[in-house]
Amino acid sequence: MSANTFGNILTLTSFGESHGPVVGGVIDGLPAGLEVDFSFIKQQLDRRKPQKNEGGTARTEADEVNWLSGIFQGKTTGSPLAFTITNKQHRSSDYDHLKDIYRPSHADFTWERKYGFRDYRGGGRASARETVVRVVAGALVYQLLKLNDISVISAVTQIGGIKAEAELNDISNCKDQLYGFADQSRVKEIEQLMKKLREQGDTAGGVVGCRITGVPAGLGEPVYHKLHADLAAAMMSINSVKGFEYGEGFAAADMFGSEHNDAFISKDTNIITQTNHSGGIQGGISNGEDILFRLAFKPVASVNQTQDTVNSEGKPVKLKIYGRHDVCVVPRALPIVESMATLVIADHLLWSKSSRIS
Amino acid sequence: MSANTFGNILTLTSFGESHGPVVGGVIDGLPAGLEVDFSFIKQQLDRRKPQKNEGGTARTEADEVNWLSGIFQGKTTGSPLAFTITNKQHRSSDYDHLKDIYRPSHADFTWERKYGFRDYRGGGRASARETVVRVVAGALVYQLLKLNDISVISAVTQIGGIKAEAELNDISNCKDQLYGFADQSRVKEIEQLMKKLREQGDTAGGVVGCRITGVPAGLGEPVYHKLHADLAAAMMSINSVKGFEYGEGFAAADMFGSEHNDAFISKDTNIITQTNHSGGIQGGISNGEDILFRLAFKPVASVNQTQDTVNSEGKPVKLKIYGRHDVCVVPRALPIVESMATLVIADHLLWSKSSRIS
Amino acid sequence: MSANTFGNILTLTSFGESHGPVVGGVIDGLPAGLEVDFSFIKQQLDRRKPQKNEGGTARTEADEVNWLSGIFQGKTTGSPLAFTITNKQHRSSDYDHLKDIYRPSHADFTWERKYGFRDYRGGGRASARETVVRVVAGALVYQLLKLNDISVISAVTQIGGIKAEAELNDISNCKDQLYGFADQSRVKEIEQLMKKLREQGDTAGGVVGCRITGVPAGLGEPVYHKLHADLAAAMMSINSVKGFEYGEGFAAADMFGSEHNDAFISKDTNIITQTNHSGGIQGGISNGEDILFRLAFKPVASVNQTQDTVNSEGKPVKLKIYGRHDVCVVPRALPIVESMATLVIADHLLWSKSSRIS
Amino acid sequence: MSANTFGNILTLTSFGESHGPVVGGVIDGLPAGLEVDFSFIKQQLDRRKPQKNEGGTARTEADEVNWLSGIFQGKTTGSPLAFTITNKQHRSSDYDHLKDIYRPSHADFTWERKYGFRDYRGGGRASARETVVRVVAGALVYQLLKLNDISVISAVTQIGGIKAEAELNDISNCKDQLYGFADQSRVKEIEQLMKKLREQGDTAGGVVGCRITGVPAGLGEPVYHKLHADLAAAMMSINSVKGFEYGEGFAAADMFGSEHNDAFISKDTNIITQTNHSGGIQGGISNGEDILFRLAFKPVASVNQTQDTVNSEGKPVKLKIYGRHDVCVVPRALPIVESMATLVIADHLLWSKSSRIS
């Protein structure tokens, strides 16, 4: 029952603050014999780095992974896999002016109320720096999905008010494209919006869509670990996420049963559904169709504008946060979303081994 | 790591099928000395029963709770509280015609794929009958929230395409009103829609909003048991729920940081926020403001129309489900939503006792 | 993290007090498709009933199991299996004289200190009545072991000071013999001791040995769920157990490494050990040899003698407990020990499915 | 449900192999605001190092702790505390001759059977090197016990066949004495035994006793997390431990109820017991008396003698292990035992905060 441990059979325990020496994690429950694909891990880490475009920040992060245990001769051993990623060194004194001030819509106030005091340097444990740990873990575990012919792919479908028209069917190429956006015809608009917001010292939110293909029917553990319930918990644990939906999601509330139902049909020797309003999960268990979900990110709270707030004594103060921050972090969230989805699917793959006596 | 156990320190273990003798639950981890309010439990159970309006079904359920353990002299003892609710007797033979057929968008197909066979009588464990267990548990545990001056209240904010304009601020009266709808001026439209759908043998989905007041700052356990992540997992585990959002939710994706940030101000001796776009949770921890969330329900799959599907051999068949079903179950979901929210908040209240050494 | 839930993948949640209407349990995580052997469950329950000999009590318990869920067509469905066993009706007033008195070496004092008040009727939740739940669960789950050619058998190896000389190798017949004692040549002595103790109003403890055969190499999850660590936790949770040892146990402390080491040898195509000082577990993982462990029971605290104690105000009082109690409960513990061992082995069988990628 | 995570509310996740770069751990669930006593941690680590006497090895271990997270301004922050301890560098080639051979009574065979292959360098994850992690965690958490006036102290009460006569009442000075032995009058005999065994290339086991004082009545969570059940699981997870008993332990099996019962008496304004056969725990819950338990260690398997074994193909081979090993590791186990006991008591201190509503 650890607050920093995720998963059921396959677990990730995460640790570290943005301004401590490292962040890191411990993966446990992964079967022995899995090949580690270090280049894929690096690739996913690179996708999480600040974007080299109008929406990104100029900060650079090396993100070298230091493996501490659980790998022998390039393969997992069945023992816990621990790793760290070194943080860039910061001067703690850079944050002294923030130590008694609660930044609006950051976690300063709530962490201090909960724990009595807080590590005020750059958000500490509340910083999104922690998500680098999830990317490493998810990218490593992804090999288990590949062995089972499962793939996870995500794309940005909305930034600010700019929405991709395209369906999520063909997002396999978004990976290498600007903003990871599902509709490249609108990238120029996005660039303009990002530029404008940067000039105004403002930030934008967005929406990410994710598609998981190749999931066999039978994953998910009703009634409290339905596959989509575990996916929701995973996604909502990511910094800045405000909403989760799968299949038709909130749009399903507008539909009638006769529209929403997915008719079963036979194709070759398989039973499939003619439509996929359900998003690949029925009754909390995967049905073999693609799993589709979306999640909403709020705009990050670090705006470059003078804001009203109070200090720890409750006195009103004016706050201006300096430094270069992302205008929009949503594109960087793609490998995080994919990693958390990977952890959930892999966990349920292992759990499903106990579903039947044979 | 039980699929049918919910919660961390405070747990609910649920059991039973819709057509077995009973459904029931075991609540564990509740402190000793809590008075049991049997009348409130009955009241919440009554709200879950089929509505006496155009949207309801003619079926009746007695829902008497049979308490088996954990209560002595009207108070919780610290030992597990077990209870059952007797199911109405059904003839199993009524379901024989469905035993080899997969009803569209029901859980028949996925449960059979997972477990190798299934209890085909009325949905078995996949039936929403199970939610009566959650209502009993949540209503019992609600006394712990009351002791801490916390209240949980929900309302229907959308049925089919009909939306309540009202904010969720004033929904305290919705409880006793038709459809539990947050905007009584539109109830007549709803009645008409329900009537039409019933005639067409169709069903409608909807949206529920929930407001939790009085939650002290400091509840929530980052990074994987953020308060909203546990709320999301709770809500997504409810039958037919397709989406969850808190605070501004998906609308936050359209906002800029300067709009979305909640400025801190002092009021009396407290620090509060001027707006509540955050929905009462920042960095995964409650900030003392009202907690606000919404969830979307798909239309139920049991339409009274002839549908295309296949049997267990993959052969196409025509299916017509008889019997009276709800046109829209969303109003009945209110006590379920409140109960799951109650379990999450109570669990985190207990968990937060370990946040500080003093 | 429920205090009344046992196990990792396969869990038993137990509930009920000795003087409530029922005791019962919920088994979750058992694979679907397992045949339920109701007659074996009855057989194990019968072994737990008061013995018809000098060591037993005259009380009778019917112990009919009432199955509530999770079984369809005689097989497990993958859903939680809930069951209750009705308690014999007692008049609560029979216990009124004990409600303010702390019986020596019972749980009255500690439960009251922990929970603030207690159900004083016959021990409440602290009563060994709860173990009937474990017997039902273990006997049901035993079918999973049988499918895997694993057997669990136990015998009493000591009552009072009377010890069985025999090794635990050949205890398969003890089941049906007096006191389940591993050395029938000494049963007459036991009868005499029991008779004498009954006349004196006294009680005796004892030792139980257990042998598990057919366990494949590879069960156990280092470093905190070593197979013997989970067995120890299981056994120590049984009422009155004061010690646990496996393999040579405490005697190993007297041995030298050269004596204690088990040499590996080949036999047919298998690698086995020449001796089994290790008790079938090395490094926390089963090695394919028989698993052997022993546990010590204290004499039950309900002596029929006048005892010194205090009441809830701390005033000295003389206490005389009436009624017929067991002189020695150890023979009745055999099915409980076997059941808890079964739950541990079955849990680890399921867990081990994730040990390797193939 | 991680195999390498220990505890309920307060958890320790451990990682690392003896011949990897580090071993380490993550402590989660510890309240914020606890002062870290680095010198006590060092002191406990020093006690775990090879003894400078006849029973020790000549190997040296630096055991510097590298703190990675969760501490700010010398205090715990409520976030996970991660740490590593660097391993001495070994040449992997030193172990090449062992990679296909199963050392008797080591974990080589079982780990290979479980995981399909193994890190054969010095025991890998199965090595007692892992226990250094437990010592760091236990020593850190010990400050929480000190705040609650609880102390944990242990001593060696048996080495080989040499037993301490003394009761465990007065072992507070054993800490700094040779072999941590509870009866210094017999240390010369021990020295002689150790010397003889070293010459013979043999090893000895032993027994450790532990006393926990100041535990308030009310800790322990029946029925499956009885305080002694969690202590047993903790102790049995330590390398080489073969048995656990508390209170009278196995000796209780020889006693009659009239001897074993602990009469309650009043002293000042407290209710205490006249004797403490129960070992400070009744019905699974602490009663305020000292908690007393003992555990048995087998002799370590690394004897310096030629042994019969087989290789991975099942062919008989002669094995001679070189290098200097401990003749008896039991004295080094004292800080490990104290640390695991500390983790259990601290975990239950936090858990007990939910026992009552007030």
Coordinates of N, CA and C in Angstrom, one line a residue, chain B residues 169-262:
Chain B
N169 N -23.1 24.2 -8.0 CA -23.1 24.8 -6.7 C -24.3 24.5 -5.8
D170 N -25.4 24.5 -6.5 CA -26.6 24.4 -5.7 C -27.4 23.1 -6.0
I171 N -26.8 22.0 -5.7 CA -27.5 20.7 -6.0 C -28.0 20.0 -4.8
S172 N -28.1 20.7 -3.7 CA -28.4 20.0 -2.5 C -29.9 19.5 -2.5
N173 N -30.7 20.1 -3.4 CA -32.1 19.7 -3.4 C -32.4 18.7 -4.4
C174 N -31.5 18.4 -5.3 CA -31.7 17.5 -6.4 C -32.1 16.1 -6.0
K175 N -31.7 15.8 -4.8 CA -31.9 14.5 -4.2 C -33.3 14.0 -4.4
D176 N -34.2 14.8 -4.0 CA -35.6 14.4 -3.9 C -36.4 14.7 -5.2
Q177 N -35.7 15.2 -6.2 CA -36.4 15.7 -7.4 C -36.3 14.6 -8.5
L178 N -37.2 14.8 -9.5 CA -37.3 13.9 -10.6 C -36.0 13.7 -11.3
Y179 N -35.6 12.5 -11.5 CA -34.3 12.2 -12.3 C -33.1 12.7 -11.5
G180 N -33.2 13.2 -10.3 CA -32.1 13.8 -9.6 C -31.4 14.8 -10.5
F181 N -32.2 15.5 -11.3 CA -31.6 16.4 -12.3 C -31.3 17.8 -11.8
A182 N -30.2 18.3 -12.2 CA -29.8 19.6 -11.6 C -30.5 20.8 -12.1
D183 N -31.4 20.6 -13.1 CA -32.1 21.7 -13.7 C -33.6 21.3 -13.9
Q184 N -34.4 21.6 -12.9 CA -35.8 21.1 -12.9 C -36.6 21.7 -14.0
S185 N -36.1 22.8 -14.6 CA -36.9 23.4 -15.6 C -36.9 22.5 -16.9
R186 N -36.0 21.6 -17.0 CA -36.0 20.7 -18.2 C -36.5 19.3 -18.0
V187 N -37.1 19.1 -16.8 CA -37.6 17.8 -16.5 C -38.7 17.3 -17.5
K188 N -39.5 18.2 -17.9 CA -40.6 17.8 -18.8 C -40.0 17.3 -20.1
E189 N -39.0 17.9 -20.6 CA -38.3 17.5 -21.8 C -37.7 16.1 -21.6
I190 N -37.2 15.9 -20.5 CA -36.6 14.5 -20.2 C -37.7 13.5 -20.2
E191 N -38.8 13.8 -19.5 CA -40.0 12.9 -19.5 C -40.4 12.5 -21.0
Q192 N -40.4 13.5 -21.8 CA -40.8 13.2 -23.2 C -39.8 12.3 -23.9
L193 N -38.5 12.6 -23.7 CA -37.5 11.8 -24.3 C -37.6 10.4 -23.8
M194 N -37.7 10.2 -22.5 CA -37.8 8.9 -21.9 C -38.9 8.1 -22.5
K195 N -40.1 8.7 -22.6 CA -41.3 8.1 -23.2 C -41.0 7.6 -24.6
K196 N -40.4 8.5 -25.4 CA -40.2 8.2 -26.8 C -39.2 7.0 -26.9
L197 N -38.2 7.1 -26.1 CA -37.1 6.0 -26.2 C -37.8 4.7 -25.7
R198 N -38.6 4.7 -24.7 CA -39.3 3.5 -24.3 C -40.1 2.9 -25.4
E199 N -40.8 3.8 -26.1 CA -41.6 3.3 -27.2 C -40.7 2.7 -28.3
Q200 N -39.6 3.3 -28.5 CA -38.6 2.8 -29.6 C -37.8 1.7 -29.1
G201 N -37.9 1.3 -27.8 CA -37.1 0.3 -27.3 C -35.7 0.7 -27.2
D202 N -35.4 1.9 -27.0 CA -34.0 2.4 -27.0 C -33.7 2.9 -25.5
T203 N -32.4 3.3 -25.4 CA -31.9 3.7 -24.1 C -31.0 5.0 -24.2
A204 N -30.8 5.7 -23.1 CA -30.0 6.9 -23.1 C -29.0 6.9 -22.0
G205 N -27.9 7.6 -22.3 CA -26.8 7.7 -21.3 C -27.0 9.1 -20.6
G206 N -25.9 9.5 -20.0 CA -25.9 10.8 -19.3 C -24.7 11.1 -18.5
V207 N -24.7 12.2 -17.8 CA -23.6 12.7 -17.0 C -24.0 13.0 -15.6
V208 N -23.1 12.6 -14.6 CA -23.4 12.9 -13.2 C -22.3 13.8 -12.7
G209 N -22.7 14.8 -12.0 CA -21.7 15.7 -11.3 C -21.7 15.4 -9.8
C210 N -20.6 15.6 -9.2 CA -20.5 15.3 -7.8 C -19.7 16.4 -7.1
R211 N -20.1 16.8 -5.9 CA -19.4 17.9 -5.2 C -19.2 17.4 -3.7
I212 N -17.9 17.5 -3.3 CA -17.6 17.0 -2.0 C -17.1 18.3 -1.2
T213 N -17.8 18.6 -0.1 CA -17.5 19.8 0.6 C -16.9 19.5 2.0
G214 N -16.1 20.3 2.5 CA -15.6 20.2 3.9 C -14.3 19.3 4.0
V215 N -13.8 18.9 2.8 CA -12.6 18.1 2.9 C -11.4 18.9 3.3
P216 N -10.7 18.6 4.4 CA -9.6 19.4 4.8 C -8.4 19.3 3.8
A217 N -7.6 20.4 3.8 CA -6.4 20.3 3.0 C -5.5 19.2 3.5
G218 N -4.9 18.4 2.5 CA -3.9 17.4 2.9 C -4.3 16.0 2.6
L219 N -5.4 15.7 2.0 CA -5.8 14.3 1.6 C -5.3 14.0 0.2
G220 N -4.7 12.9 0.0 CA -4.2 12.4 -1.3 C -2.7 12.0 -1.1
E221 N -2.3 11.0 -1.8 CA -1.0 10.4 -1.6 C -0.2 10.3 -2.9
P222 N 0.5 11.4 -3.3 CA 1.3 11.3 -4.5 C 2.4 10.3 -4.4
V223 N 2.8 9.8 -5.5 CA 2.5 10.2 -6.8 C 1.5 9.2 -7.5
Y224 N 1.2 8.0 -6.9 CA 0.3 7.1 -7.6 C -1.0 7.0 -7.0
H225 N -1.2 7.6 -5.8 CA -2.5 7.6 -5.2 C -2.9 9.1 -4.9
K226 N -2.7 9.9 -5.9 CA -3.3 11.2 -5.9 C -4.7 11.1 -5.7
L227 N -5.3 12.1 -5.0 CA -6.7 11.9 -4.6 C -7.6 11.7 -5.8
H228 N -7.3 12.5 -6.9 CA -8.2 12.4 -8.1 C -7.9 11.1 -8.8
A229 N -6.7 10.5 -8.7 CA -6.5 9.2 -9.3 C -7.3 8.1 -8.7
D230 N -7.4 8.2 -7.3 CA -8.2 7.2 -6.6 C -9.7 7.4 -6.9
L231 N -10.1 8.7 -7.0 CA -11.5 8.9 -7.4 C -11.8 8.4 -8.8
A232 N -10.9 8.6 -9.7 CA -11.1 8.2 -11.1 C -11.2 6.6 -11.1
A233 N -10.3 5.9 -10.4 CA -10.4 4.5 -10.4 C -11.7 4.0 -9.8
A234 N -12.2 4.7 -8.8 CA -13.4 4.4 -8.1 C -14.6 4.5 -9.1
M235 N -14.6 5.7 -9.8 CA -15.8 6.0 -10.6 C -15.7 5.1 -11.9
M236 N -14.6 4.9 -12.4 CA -14.5 4.1 -13.7 C -14.8 2.6 -13.4
S237 N -14.8 2.2 -12.1 CA -15.2 0.8 -11.8 C -16.7 0.6 -11.8
I238 N -17.4 1.7 -11.9 CA -18.9 1.6 -11.9 C -19.4 1.2 -13.3
N239 N -20.3 0.3 -13.3 CA -20.8 -0.1 -14.6 C -21.2 1.0 -15.5
S240 N -20.9 0.9 -16.8 CA -21.3 1.9 -17.9 C -20.6 3.2 -17.9
V241 N -19.7 3.4 -16.9 CA -19.0 4.7 -16.9 C -17.9 4.7 -18.0
K242 N -17.9 5.8 -18.8 CA -16.9 5.8 -19.9 C -15.9 7.0 -19.8
G243 N -16.2 7.9 -18.8 CA -15.3 9.0 -18.7 C -15.3 9.7 -17.3
F244 N -14.2 10.3 -16.9 CA -14.1 11.0 -15.6 C -13.3 12.2 -15.8
E245 N -13.8 13.3 -15.2 CA -13.0 14.5 -15.2 C -13.2 15.3 -13.9
Y246 N -12.2 16.0 -13.5 CA -12.4 16.8 -12.2 C -12.0 18.3 -12.5
G247 N -12.5 19.2 -11.7 CA -12.2 20.6 -11.9 C -12.7 20.9 -13.3
E248 N -11.9 21.6 -14.1 CA -12.4 22.0 -15.4 C -12.4 20.8 -16.4
G249 N -11.7 19.8 -16.0 CA -11.7 18.6 -16.8 C -11.3 18.8 -18.3
F250 N -12.0 18.2 -19.2 CA -11.6 18.3 -20.6 C -11.6 19.8 -21.1
A251 N -12.4 20.6 -20.5 CA -12.5 22.0 -20.8 C -11.2 22.7 -20.5
A252 N -10.4 22.2 -19.6 CA -9.1 22.8 -19.3 C -8.2 22.8 -20.4
A253 N -8.4 21.8 -21.3 CA -7.5 21.7 -22.5 C -7.6 22.9 -23.4
D254 N -8.8 23.6 -23.3 CA -9.0 24.8 -24.1 C -8.6 26.1 -23.5
M255 N -8.2 26.0 -22.2 CA -7.9 27.2 -21.4 C -6.4 27.5 -21.5
F256 N -6.1 28.8 -21.2 CA -4.7 29.2 -21.1 C -4.3 29.2 -19.6
G257 N -3.1 29.1 -19.3 CA -2.6 29.1 -17.9 C -3.1 30.3 -17.1
S258 N -3.1 31.4 -17.7 CA -3.5 32.7 -17.0 C -4.9 32.6 -16.7
E259 N -5.7 31.9 -17.4 CA -7.2 31.8 -17.1 C -7.4 30.7 -16.0
H260 N -6.6 29.6 -16.1 CA -6.9 28.4 -15.3 C -6.4 28.5 -13.9
N261 N -5.3 29.3 -13.8 CA -4.7 29.4 -12.4 C -5.6 29.9 -11.4
D262 N -5.6 29.3 -10.2 CA -6.4 29.8 -9.1 C -5.6 30.6 -8.1

